[in-house]
PDB file of C-alpha atoms in Angstrom:
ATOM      1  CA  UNK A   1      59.172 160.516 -16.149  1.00  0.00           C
ATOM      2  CA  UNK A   2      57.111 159.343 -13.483  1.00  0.00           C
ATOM      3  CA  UNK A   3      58.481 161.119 -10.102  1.00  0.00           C
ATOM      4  CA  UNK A   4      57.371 158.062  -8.172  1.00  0.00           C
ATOM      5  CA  UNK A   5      59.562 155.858  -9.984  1.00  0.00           C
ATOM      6  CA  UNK A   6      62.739 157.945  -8.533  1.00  0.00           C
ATOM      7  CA  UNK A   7      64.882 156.585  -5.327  1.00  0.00           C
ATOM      8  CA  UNK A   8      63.261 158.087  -1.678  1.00  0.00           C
ATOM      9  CA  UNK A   9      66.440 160.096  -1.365  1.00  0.00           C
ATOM     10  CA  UNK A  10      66.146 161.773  -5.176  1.00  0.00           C
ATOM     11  CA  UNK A  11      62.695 162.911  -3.935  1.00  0.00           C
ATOM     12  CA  UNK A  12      62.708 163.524  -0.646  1.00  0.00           C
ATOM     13  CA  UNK A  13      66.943 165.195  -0.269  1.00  0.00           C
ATOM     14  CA  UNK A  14      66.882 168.069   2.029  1.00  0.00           C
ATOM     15  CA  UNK A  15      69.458 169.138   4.516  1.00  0.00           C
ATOM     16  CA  UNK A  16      68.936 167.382   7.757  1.00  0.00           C
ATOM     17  CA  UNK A  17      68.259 170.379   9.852  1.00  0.00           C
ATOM     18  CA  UNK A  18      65.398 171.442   7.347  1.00  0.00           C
ATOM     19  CA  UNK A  19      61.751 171.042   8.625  1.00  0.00           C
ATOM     20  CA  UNK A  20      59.236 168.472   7.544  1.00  0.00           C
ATOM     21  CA  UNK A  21      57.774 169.804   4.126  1.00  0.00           C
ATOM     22  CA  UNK A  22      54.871 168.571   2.536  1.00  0.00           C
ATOM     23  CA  UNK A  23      55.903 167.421  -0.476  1.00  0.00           C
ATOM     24  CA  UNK A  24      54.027 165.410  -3.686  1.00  0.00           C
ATOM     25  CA  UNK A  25      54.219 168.453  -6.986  1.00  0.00           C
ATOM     26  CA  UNK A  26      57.444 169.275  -8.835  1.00  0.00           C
ATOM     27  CA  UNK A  27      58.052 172.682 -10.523  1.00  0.00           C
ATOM     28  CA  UNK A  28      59.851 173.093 -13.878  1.00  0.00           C
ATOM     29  CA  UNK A  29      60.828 176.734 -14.298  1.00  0.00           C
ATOM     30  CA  UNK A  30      62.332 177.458 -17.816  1.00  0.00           C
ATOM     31  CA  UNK A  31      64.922 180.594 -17.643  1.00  0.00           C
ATOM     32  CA  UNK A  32      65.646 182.828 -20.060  1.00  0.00           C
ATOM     33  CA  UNK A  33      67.786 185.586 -20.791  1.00  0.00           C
ATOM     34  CA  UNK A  34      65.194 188.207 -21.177  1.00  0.00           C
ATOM     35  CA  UNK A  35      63.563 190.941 -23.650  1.00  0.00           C
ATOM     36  CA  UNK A  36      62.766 194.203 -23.400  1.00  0.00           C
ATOM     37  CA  UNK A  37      59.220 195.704 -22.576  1.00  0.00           C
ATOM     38  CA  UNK A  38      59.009 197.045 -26.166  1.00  0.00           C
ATOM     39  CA  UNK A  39      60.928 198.642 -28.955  1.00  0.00           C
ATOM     40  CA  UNK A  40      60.994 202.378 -28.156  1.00  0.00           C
ATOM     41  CA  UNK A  41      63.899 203.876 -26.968  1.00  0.00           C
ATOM     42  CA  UNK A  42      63.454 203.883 -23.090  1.00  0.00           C
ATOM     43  CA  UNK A  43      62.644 199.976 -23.080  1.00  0.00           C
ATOM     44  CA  UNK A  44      65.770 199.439 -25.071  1.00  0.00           C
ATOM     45  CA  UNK A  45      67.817 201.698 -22.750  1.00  0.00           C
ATOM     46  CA  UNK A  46      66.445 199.907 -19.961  1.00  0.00           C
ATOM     47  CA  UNK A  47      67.339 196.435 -21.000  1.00  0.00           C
ATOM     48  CA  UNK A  48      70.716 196.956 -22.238  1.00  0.00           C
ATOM     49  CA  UNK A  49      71.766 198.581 -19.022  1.00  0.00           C
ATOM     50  CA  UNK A  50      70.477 195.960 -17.055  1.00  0.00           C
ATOM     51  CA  UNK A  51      71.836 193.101 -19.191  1.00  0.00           C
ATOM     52  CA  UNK A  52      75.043 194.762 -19.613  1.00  0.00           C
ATOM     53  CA  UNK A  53      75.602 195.966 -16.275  1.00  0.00           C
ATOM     54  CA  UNK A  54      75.475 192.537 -14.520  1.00  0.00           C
ATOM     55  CA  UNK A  55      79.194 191.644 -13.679  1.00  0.00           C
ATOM     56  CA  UNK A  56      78.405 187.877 -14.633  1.00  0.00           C
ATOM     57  CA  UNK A  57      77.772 188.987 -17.867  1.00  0.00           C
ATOM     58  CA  UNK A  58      80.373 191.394 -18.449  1.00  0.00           C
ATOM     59  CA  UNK A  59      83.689 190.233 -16.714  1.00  0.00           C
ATOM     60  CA  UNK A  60      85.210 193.550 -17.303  1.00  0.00           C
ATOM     61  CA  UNK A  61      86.591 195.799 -14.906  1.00  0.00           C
ATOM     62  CA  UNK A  62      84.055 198.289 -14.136  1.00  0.00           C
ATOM     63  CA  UNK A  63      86.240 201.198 -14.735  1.00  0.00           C
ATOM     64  CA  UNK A  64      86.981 199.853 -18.010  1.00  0.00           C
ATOM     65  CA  UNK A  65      83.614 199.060 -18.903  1.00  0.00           C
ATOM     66  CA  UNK A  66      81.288 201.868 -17.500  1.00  0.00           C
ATOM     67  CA  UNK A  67      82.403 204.448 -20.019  1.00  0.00           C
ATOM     68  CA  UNK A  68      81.990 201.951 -22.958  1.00  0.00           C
ATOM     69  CA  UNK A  69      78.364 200.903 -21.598  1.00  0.00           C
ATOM     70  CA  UNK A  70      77.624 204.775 -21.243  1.00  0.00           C
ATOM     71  CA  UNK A  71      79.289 206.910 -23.887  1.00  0.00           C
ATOM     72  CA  UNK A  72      78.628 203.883 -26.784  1.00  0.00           C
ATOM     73  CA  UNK A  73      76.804 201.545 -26.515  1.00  0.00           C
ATOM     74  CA  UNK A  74      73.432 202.891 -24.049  1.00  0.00           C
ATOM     75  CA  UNK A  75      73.352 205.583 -27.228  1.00  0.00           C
ATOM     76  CA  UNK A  76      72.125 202.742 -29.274  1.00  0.00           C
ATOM     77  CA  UNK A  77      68.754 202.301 -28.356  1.00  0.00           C
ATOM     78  CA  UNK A  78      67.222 203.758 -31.843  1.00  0.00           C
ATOM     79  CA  UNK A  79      68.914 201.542 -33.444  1.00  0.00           C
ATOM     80  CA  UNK A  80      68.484 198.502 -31.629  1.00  0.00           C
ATOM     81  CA  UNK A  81      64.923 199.291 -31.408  1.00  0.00           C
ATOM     82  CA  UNK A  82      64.590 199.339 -34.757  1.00  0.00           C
ATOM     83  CA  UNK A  83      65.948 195.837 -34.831  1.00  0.00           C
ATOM     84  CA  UNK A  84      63.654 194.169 -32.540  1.00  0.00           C
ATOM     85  CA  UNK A  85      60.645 196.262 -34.190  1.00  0.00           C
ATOM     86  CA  UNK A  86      61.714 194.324 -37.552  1.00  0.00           C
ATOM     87  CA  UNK A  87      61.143 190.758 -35.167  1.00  0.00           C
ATOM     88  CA  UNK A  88      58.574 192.056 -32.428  1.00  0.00           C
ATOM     89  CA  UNK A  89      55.455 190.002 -32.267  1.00  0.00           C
ATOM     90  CA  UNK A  90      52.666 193.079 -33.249  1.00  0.00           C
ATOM     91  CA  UNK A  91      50.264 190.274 -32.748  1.00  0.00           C
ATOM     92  CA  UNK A  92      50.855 189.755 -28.786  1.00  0.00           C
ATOM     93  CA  UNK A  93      52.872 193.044 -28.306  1.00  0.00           C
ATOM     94  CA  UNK A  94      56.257 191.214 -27.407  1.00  0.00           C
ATOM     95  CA  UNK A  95      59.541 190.405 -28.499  1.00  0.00           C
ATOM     96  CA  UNK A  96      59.980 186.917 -29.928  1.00  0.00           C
ATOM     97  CA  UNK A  97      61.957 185.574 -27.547  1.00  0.00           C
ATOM     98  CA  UNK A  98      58.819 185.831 -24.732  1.00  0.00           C
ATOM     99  CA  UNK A  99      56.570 184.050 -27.206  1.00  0.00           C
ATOM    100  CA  UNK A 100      58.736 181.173 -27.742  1.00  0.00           C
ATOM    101  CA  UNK A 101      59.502 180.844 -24.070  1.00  0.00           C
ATOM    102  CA  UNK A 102      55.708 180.685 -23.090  1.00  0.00           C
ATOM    103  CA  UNK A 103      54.850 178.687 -25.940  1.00  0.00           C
ATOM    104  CA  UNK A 104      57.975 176.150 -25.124  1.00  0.00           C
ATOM    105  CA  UNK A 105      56.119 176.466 -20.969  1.00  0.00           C
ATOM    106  CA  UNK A 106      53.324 175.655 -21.958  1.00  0.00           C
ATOM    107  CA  UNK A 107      53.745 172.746 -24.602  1.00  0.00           C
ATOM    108  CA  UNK A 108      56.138 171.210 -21.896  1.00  0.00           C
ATOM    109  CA  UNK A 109      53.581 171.718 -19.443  1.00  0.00           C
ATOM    110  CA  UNK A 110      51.071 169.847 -20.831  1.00  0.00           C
ATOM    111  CA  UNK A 111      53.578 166.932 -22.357  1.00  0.00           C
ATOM    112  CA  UNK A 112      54.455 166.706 -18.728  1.00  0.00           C
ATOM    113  CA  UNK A 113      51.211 166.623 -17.318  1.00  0.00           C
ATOM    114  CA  UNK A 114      50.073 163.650 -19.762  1.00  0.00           C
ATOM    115  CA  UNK A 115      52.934 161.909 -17.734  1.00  0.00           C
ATOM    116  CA  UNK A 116      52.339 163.385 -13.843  1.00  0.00           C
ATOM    117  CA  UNK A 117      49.322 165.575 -12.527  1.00  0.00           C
ATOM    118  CA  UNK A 118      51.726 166.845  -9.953  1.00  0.00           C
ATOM    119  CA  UNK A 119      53.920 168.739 -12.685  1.00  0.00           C
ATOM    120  CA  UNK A 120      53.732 172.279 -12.923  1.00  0.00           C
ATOM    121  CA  UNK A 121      55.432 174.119 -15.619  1.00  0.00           C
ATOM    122  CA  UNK A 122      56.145 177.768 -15.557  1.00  0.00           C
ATOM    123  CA  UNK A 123      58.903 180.435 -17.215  1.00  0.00           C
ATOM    124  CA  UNK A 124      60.650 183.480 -16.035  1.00  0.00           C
ATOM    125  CA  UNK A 125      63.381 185.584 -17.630  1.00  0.00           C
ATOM    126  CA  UNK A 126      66.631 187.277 -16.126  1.00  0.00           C
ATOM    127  CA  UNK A 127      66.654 190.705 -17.505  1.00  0.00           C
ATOM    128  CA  UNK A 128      64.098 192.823 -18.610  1.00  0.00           C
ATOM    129  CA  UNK A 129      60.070 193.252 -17.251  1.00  0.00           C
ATOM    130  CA  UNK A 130      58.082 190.936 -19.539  1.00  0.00           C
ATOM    131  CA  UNK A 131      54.918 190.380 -17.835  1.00  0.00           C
TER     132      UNK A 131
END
């Protein structure tokens, strides 16, 4: 799609109280839900308790769900680590779900920029570190 193509309004909408900003690139940001750093135990730990202790992903009360996160399932990590080390990319030292992220950012990117120079493509994820 060629941004210039779009209505004033669809490229220029800002509240009306908003300063003038120069304008002219658009940013794609893929999201995903996130990996952990690696596949020993403390990376696993940390992941899970982040994923699992974010209210929008577990709608359980807290005082129902704390001592289920704690005494079950944040005893896992050997296991689940064991799990991811039977998917983990040894290659680029990360899970699979990072790989396919970057490598969806970056095929996008460039289908993108065959279309507009001012596209710029980039990825993030929710929970976890990934670099």
């Amino acid at each position: 799609m060629n941004i210039s193509q779009l209505p004033k309004e669809a490229r220029t909408a800002r509240p009306a109280a908003h300063p003038p900003a120069p304008s002219g690139k658009v940013g794609v940001l893929l999201v995903n839900l996130g990996t952990p750093e690696g596949t020993d135990y403390w990376s696993i730990r940390r992941y899970l308790h982040e994923f699992l202790s974010d209210r929008r992903v577990i709608e359980t009360p807290r005082a129902l769900w704390a001592p289920i996160l704690q005494a079950i399932l944040l005893r896992r990590p050997h296991a689940k680590g064991r799990d991811y080390e039977a998917i983990w990319n040894k290659e680029l030292n990360e899970g699979p779900l990072k790989t396919i992220t970057r490598s969806q950012s970056e095929k996008l990117g460039l289908k993108l920029r065959d279309l507009d120079r001012d596209v710029i493509v980039d990825w993030a994820m929710r929970y976890g570190a990934p670099p």
